[in-house]
Amino acid sequence: MKKKILHIIVGLGNGGAENTLLKLTKSLKKKFNSTVLVLSNKTTLEKKFRNEKIKLIKINIKNKLSLIVNLYKIYSVIKKNNPD
């Protein structure tokens, strides 16, 4: 059984960290089930993640107040995915 990994990232814009996360999750696909939790709507690379069959969960956090309100959603996603 594959171990589960949950990656949390602010957005999937076209930056270095986002591209590195894409490469990392692609290379780990054979050994791990990766899920990416995206905290904003910056999803330039979303199509590439979907093409690689990497599960994406998006939570639209717009500002600091929205973050406070969405902390429960983040907690729920972590709890539901139960990563190793």
Tab-separated table of C-alpha atoms in Angstrom:
chain	number	residue	atom	x	y	z
A	1	MET	CA	0.000	0.000	0.000
A	2	LYS	CA	1.317	3.429	-0.986
A	3	LYS	CA	1.942	6.009	1.706
A	4	LYS	CA	-0.024	9.253	1.470
A	5	ILE	CA	1.616	12.662	1.271
A	6	LEU	CA	-0.226	15.976	1.569
A	7	HIS	CA	1.581	19.014	0.154
A	8	ILE	CA	0.274	22.457	1.137
A	9	ILE	CA	1.111	25.409	-1.099
A	10	VAL	CA	-0.168	28.981	-1.319
A	11	GLY	CA	-0.837	28.861	-5.066
A	12	LEU	CA	0.067	27.153	-8.326
A	13	GLY	CA	1.412	30.180	-10.155
A	14	ASN	CA	4.262	29.747	-12.615
A	15	GLY	CA	7.103	30.016	-10.084
A	16	GLY	CA	10.080	27.958	-9.036
A	17	ALA	CA	8.535	26.351	-5.953
A	18	GLU	CA	5.414	25.390	-7.886
A	19	ASN	CA	7.387	23.818	-10.739
A	20	THR	CA	9.578	21.985	-8.243
A	21	LEU	CA	6.483	20.637	-6.491
A	22	LEU	CA	5.189	19.395	-9.853
A	23	LYS	CA	8.483	17.610	-10.556
A	24	LEU	CA	8.573	16.182	-7.039
A	25	THR	CA	5.031	14.817	-7.125
A	26	LYS	CA	5.593	13.365	-10.610
A	27	SER	CA	8.725	11.566	-9.446
A	28	LEU	CA	7.004	10.205	-6.309
A	29	LYS	CA	3.890	8.865	-8.102
A	30	LYS	CA	5.111	5.264	-8.205
A	31	LYS	CA	5.752	5.054	-4.453
A	32	PHE	CA	3.357	7.596	-2.906
A	33	ASN	CA	-0.168	8.965	-3.302
A	34	SER	CA	0.320	12.724	-3.366
A	35	THR	CA	-2.388	15.301	-2.787
A	36	VAL	CA	-1.768	19.024	-3.170
A	37	LEU	CA	-3.760	21.480	-1.068
A	38	VAL	CA	-3.796	24.881	-2.793
A	39	LEU	CA	-4.729	27.831	-0.581
A	40	SER	CA	-5.464	30.419	-3.292
A	41	ASN	CA	-6.855	30.682	-6.816
A	42	LYS	CA	-3.450	31.164	-8.452
A	43	THR	CA	-3.622	28.026	-10.553
A	44	THR	CA	-1.486	28.585	-13.651
A	45	LEU	CA	-0.034	25.069	-13.345
A	46	GLU	CA	-3.311	23.357	-12.403
A	47	LYS	CA	-3.708	21.723	-15.823
A	48	LYS	CA	-0.213	20.194	-15.625
A	49	PHE	CA	-0.979	18.705	-12.195
A	50	ARG	CA	-4.308	17.333	-13.465
A	51	ASN	CA	-2.606	15.860	-16.563
A	52	GLU	CA	-0.264	13.977	-14.238
A	53	LYS	CA	-3.283	12.684	-12.264
A	54	ILE	CA	-2.133	14.466	-9.103
A	55	LYS	CA	-5.074	15.179	-6.814
A	56	LEU	CA	-5.649	18.895	-6.159
A	57	ILE	CA	-7.813	20.402	-3.449
A	58	LYS	CA	-8.385	24.155	-3.682
A	59	ILE	CA	-9.402	26.473	-0.857
A	60	ASN	CA	-9.849	30.092	-1.889
A	61	ILE	CA	-8.217	32.186	0.825
A	62	LYS	CA	-8.416	35.819	-0.265
A	63	ASN	CA	-7.091	37.689	2.780
A	64	LYS	CA	-6.101	37.297	6.433
A	65	LEU	CA	-9.712	37.241	7.637
A	66	SER	CA	-10.530	34.576	5.075
A	67	LEU	CA	-7.582	32.522	6.362
A	68	ILE	CA	-9.005	32.526	9.865
A	69	VAL	CA	-12.406	31.430	8.581
A	70	ASN	CA	-10.864	28.728	6.368
A	71	LEU	CA	-8.608	27.207	9.042
A	72	TYR	CA	-11.351	24.688	9.756
A	73	LYS	CA	-11.468	23.707	6.066
A	74	ILE	CA	-7.701	23.206	6.066
A	75	TYR	CA	-7.931	21.107	9.218
A	76	SER	CA	-10.757	19.056	7.677
A	77	VAL	CA	-8.757	18.362	4.517
A	78	ILE	CA	-5.772	17.217	6.576
A	79	LYS	CA	-7.981	15.028	8.761
A	80	LYS	CA	-9.850	13.524	5.777
A	81	ASN	CA	-6.694	12.756	3.791
A	82	ASN	CA	-4.921	11.388	6.862
A	83	PRO	CA	-1.411	11.690	5.378
A	84	ASP	CA	1.437	9.514	6.606
